[in-house]
Amino acid sequence: MVVDIRPVRREDYESIAKELYENIRFADRLEMVQLHRNSWQYVYDSMLSSDILYQARDKAGKLLCLTGTAPIDGDLYSCVWCLGTKELSRHKREFVAYGKILMKEFLTCKRALKNYIGIENKEALTWIKHMGAEFMEPIKLGDGVFIPFLIKG
């Protein structure tokens, strides 16, 4: 299967945020609920705060995920994030391959990437491990337990 990864145009942010939210993976929705941010607006705000932003679509044009980075801690780090649709699980192999290319790009101007993933989100934890993540001790955020990670350049 072919995956098309391309930048997101600013004028498409709202429609794509709604498109993702309507078909979001259960594990990503659970994280949003646990963080008290369960709305398409959270997806949209994540897009607005990003300095790098991509969408991945299958050959039929179905949205697979949004991924990007948002600056944090000055110029040293970026928050790397990815929210997927239910379709993403059909493209795991391709997404690991493309993910490594994206991580290299994300790290070209930052010392490291960091964020956290819900402890129940096994697919995302496995994927980010393939991207070179180092995990830290779990932390409590909102109503959930999350695992912080760091990817060094």
Short mmCIF file of C-alpha atoms in Angstrom, two decimals:
data_model
loop_
_atom_site.label_atom_id
_atom_site.label_comp_id
_atom_site.label_asym_id
_atom_site.label_seq_id
_atom_site.Cartn_x
_atom_site.Cartn_y
_atom_site.Cartn_z
CA MET A 1 0.00 0.00 0.00
CA VAL A 2 1.14 3.50 -0.78
CA VAL A 3 1.13 6.31 1.75
CA ASP A 4 1.21 9.95 0.64
CA ILE A 5 2.78 12.31 3.18
CA ARG A 6 2.42 16.01 2.47
CA PRO A 7 2.33 19.35 4.28
CA VAL A 8 -1.00 20.72 5.46
CA ARG A 9 -2.14 24.05 4.03
CA ARG A 10 -3.24 26.58 6.63
CA GLU A 11 -6.62 27.07 4.95
CA ASP A 12 -7.31 23.32 5.40
CA TYR A 13 -6.56 23.13 9.13
CA GLU A 14 -10.14 23.26 10.37
CA SER A 15 -11.59 20.76 7.90
CA ILE A 16 -8.71 18.32 8.41
CA ALA A 17 -8.92 18.64 12.22
CA LYS A 18 -12.62 17.73 12.02
CA GLU A 19 -11.92 14.90 9.55
CA LEU A 20 -9.34 13.38 11.91
CA TYR A 21 -11.48 13.83 15.01
CA GLU A 22 -14.48 12.09 13.39
CA ASN A 23 -12.39 8.96 12.68
CA ILE A 24 -9.74 9.11 15.44
CA ARG A 25 -8.18 5.92 16.81
CA PHE A 26 -9.67 4.79 20.11
CA ALA A 27 -6.29 5.06 21.91
CA ASP A 28 -5.81 8.67 20.77
CA ARG A 29 -9.39 9.53 21.79
CA LEU A 30 -8.78 7.96 25.22
CA GLU A 31 -5.71 10.17 25.73
CA MET A 32 -7.73 13.25 24.81
CA VAL A 33 -10.49 12.27 27.27
CA GLN A 34 -7.93 11.62 30.03
CA LEU A 35 -6.38 15.05 29.41
CA HIS A 36 -9.83 16.73 29.37
CA ARG A 37 -9.31 17.86 25.76
CA ASN A 38 -11.77 15.70 23.84
CA SER A 39 -12.77 17.88 20.87
CA TRP A 40 -11.80 18.65 17.32
CA GLN A 41 -10.62 22.01 18.64
CA TYR A 42 -7.75 20.25 20.46
CA VAL A 43 -6.59 18.79 17.14
CA TYR A 44 -6.93 22.20 15.52
CA ASP A 45 -4.99 23.92 18.32
CA SER A 46 -2.22 21.30 17.99
CA MET A 47 -2.00 22.14 14.31
CA LEU A 48 -1.88 25.89 14.99
CA SER A 49 0.96 25.52 17.51
CA SER A 50 3.07 23.40 15.15
CA ASP A 51 6.03 24.73 13.20
CA ILE A 52 6.18 21.55 11.09
CA LEU A 53 2.96 19.75 10.13
CA TYR A 54 2.22 16.82 7.81
CA GLN A 55 -0.77 14.72 6.89
CA ALA A 56 -0.57 11.11 5.71
CA ARG A 57 -3.20 9.70 3.36
CA ASP A 58 -3.68 6.34 1.70
CA LYS A 59 -3.90 5.93 -2.07
CA ALA A 60 -7.69 6.42 -1.90
CA GLY A 61 -7.17 9.76 -0.14
CA LYS A 62 -8.32 8.64 3.32
CA LEU A 63 -6.63 10.50 6.14
CA LEU A 64 -4.31 8.23 8.17
CA CYS A 65 -2.80 10.72 10.60
CA LEU A 66 -1.51 14.18 11.35
CA THR A 67 1.99 14.57 12.71
CA GLY A 68 4.18 17.52 13.52
CA THR A 69 6.33 19.37 15.99
CA ALA A 70 5.65 22.35 18.21
CA PRO A 71 8.43 24.43 19.77
CA ILE A 72 8.97 24.09 23.52
CA ASP A 73 11.78 25.01 25.88
CA GLY A 74 13.14 27.74 23.62
CA ASP A 75 15.07 26.47 20.63
CA LEU A 76 16.38 23.28 22.22
CA TYR A 77 13.39 20.94 22.03
CA SER A 78 10.20 20.33 20.13
CA CYS A 79 7.08 18.51 21.16
CA VAL A 80 6.59 15.79 18.55
CA TRP A 81 3.02 14.57 18.13
CA CYS A 82 0.93 12.26 16.01
CA LEU A 83 -2.81 11.62 16.04
CA GLY A 84 -4.12 8.79 13.90
CA THR A 85 -7.37 7.63 12.39
CA LYS A 86 -8.73 4.10 12.53
CA GLU A 87 -7.25 3.58 9.04
CA LEU A 88 -3.67 3.99 10.29
CA SER A 89 -3.41 0.42 11.62
CA ARG A 90 -3.69 -0.87 8.03
CA HIS A 91 -0.43 0.93 7.16
CA LYS A 92 1.86 0.15 10.11
CA ARG A 93 4.87 -1.00 8.07
CA GLU A 94 4.81 2.00 5.75
CA PHE A 95 4.32 4.39 8.64
CA VAL A 96 7.35 3.05 10.49
CA ALA A 97 9.48 3.55 7.36
CA TYR A 98 8.14 7.05 6.66
CA GLY A 99 8.24 7.90 10.36
CA LYS A 100 12.01 7.44 10.47
CA ILE A 101 12.41 9.85 7.57
CA LEU A 102 10.13 12.39 9.26
CA MET A 103 11.98 12.09 12.59
CA LYS A 104 15.27 12.87 10.85
CA GLU A 105 13.68 15.97 9.35
CA PHE A 106 12.16 16.98 12.69
CA LEU A 107 15.58 16.66 14.36
CA THR A 108 17.47 18.77 11.80
CA CYS A 109 16.91 21.96 13.78
CA LYS A 110 16.22 20.69 17.32
CA ARG A 111 18.43 18.95 19.85
CA ALA A 112 15.67 16.52 20.79
CA LEU A 113 11.98 15.73 20.51
CA LYS A 114 9.79 14.93 23.47
CA ASN A 115 6.23 14.30 24.55
CA TYR A 116 4.26 11.64 26.42
CA ILE A 117 1.96 8.78 25.41
CA GLY A 118 -0.84 7.15 27.39
CA ILE A 119 0.25 3.94 29.05
CA GLU A 120 -2.66 2.09 27.35
CA ASN A 121 -1.63 3.27 23.86
CA LYS A 122 0.51 0.22 23.03
CA GLU A 123 0.64 0.84 19.26
CA ALA A 124 1.93 4.39 19.71
CA LEU A 125 4.48 3.28 22.34
CA THR A 126 5.77 0.57 19.99
CA TRP A 127 5.91 3.01 17.06
CA ILE A 128 7.78 5.72 18.99
CA LYS A 129 10.24 3.10 20.26
CA HIS A 130 11.00 2.25 16.61
CA MET A 131 11.70 5.97 16.12
CA GLY A 132 14.48 5.81 18.74
CA ALA A 133 12.60 7.03 21.80
CA GLU A 134 13.98 6.67 25.31
CA PHE A 135 11.23 6.21 27.89
CA MET A 136 11.06 7.77 31.35
CA GLU A 137 9.05 6.85 34.43
CA PRO A 138 5.26 7.08 33.99
CA ILE A 139 3.54 10.24 35.22
CA LYS A 140 -0.05 11.09 36.16
CA LEU A 141 -1.69 13.71 33.92
CA GLY A 142 -5.38 14.53 34.12
CA ASP A 143 -7.21 11.23 34.59
CA GLY A 144 -4.52 9.05 32.99
CA VAL A 145 -1.03 7.69 33.32
CA PHE A 146 1.39 8.70 30.58
CA ILE A 147 4.91 7.67 29.63
CA PRO A 148 7.23 10.58 28.78
CA PHE A 149 9.77 9.99 26.02
CA LEU A 150 12.77 11.70 24.46
CA ILE A 151 14.25 11.26 20.98
CA LYS A 152 17.74 12.70 20.65
CA GLY A 153 19.23 13.96 17.42
#
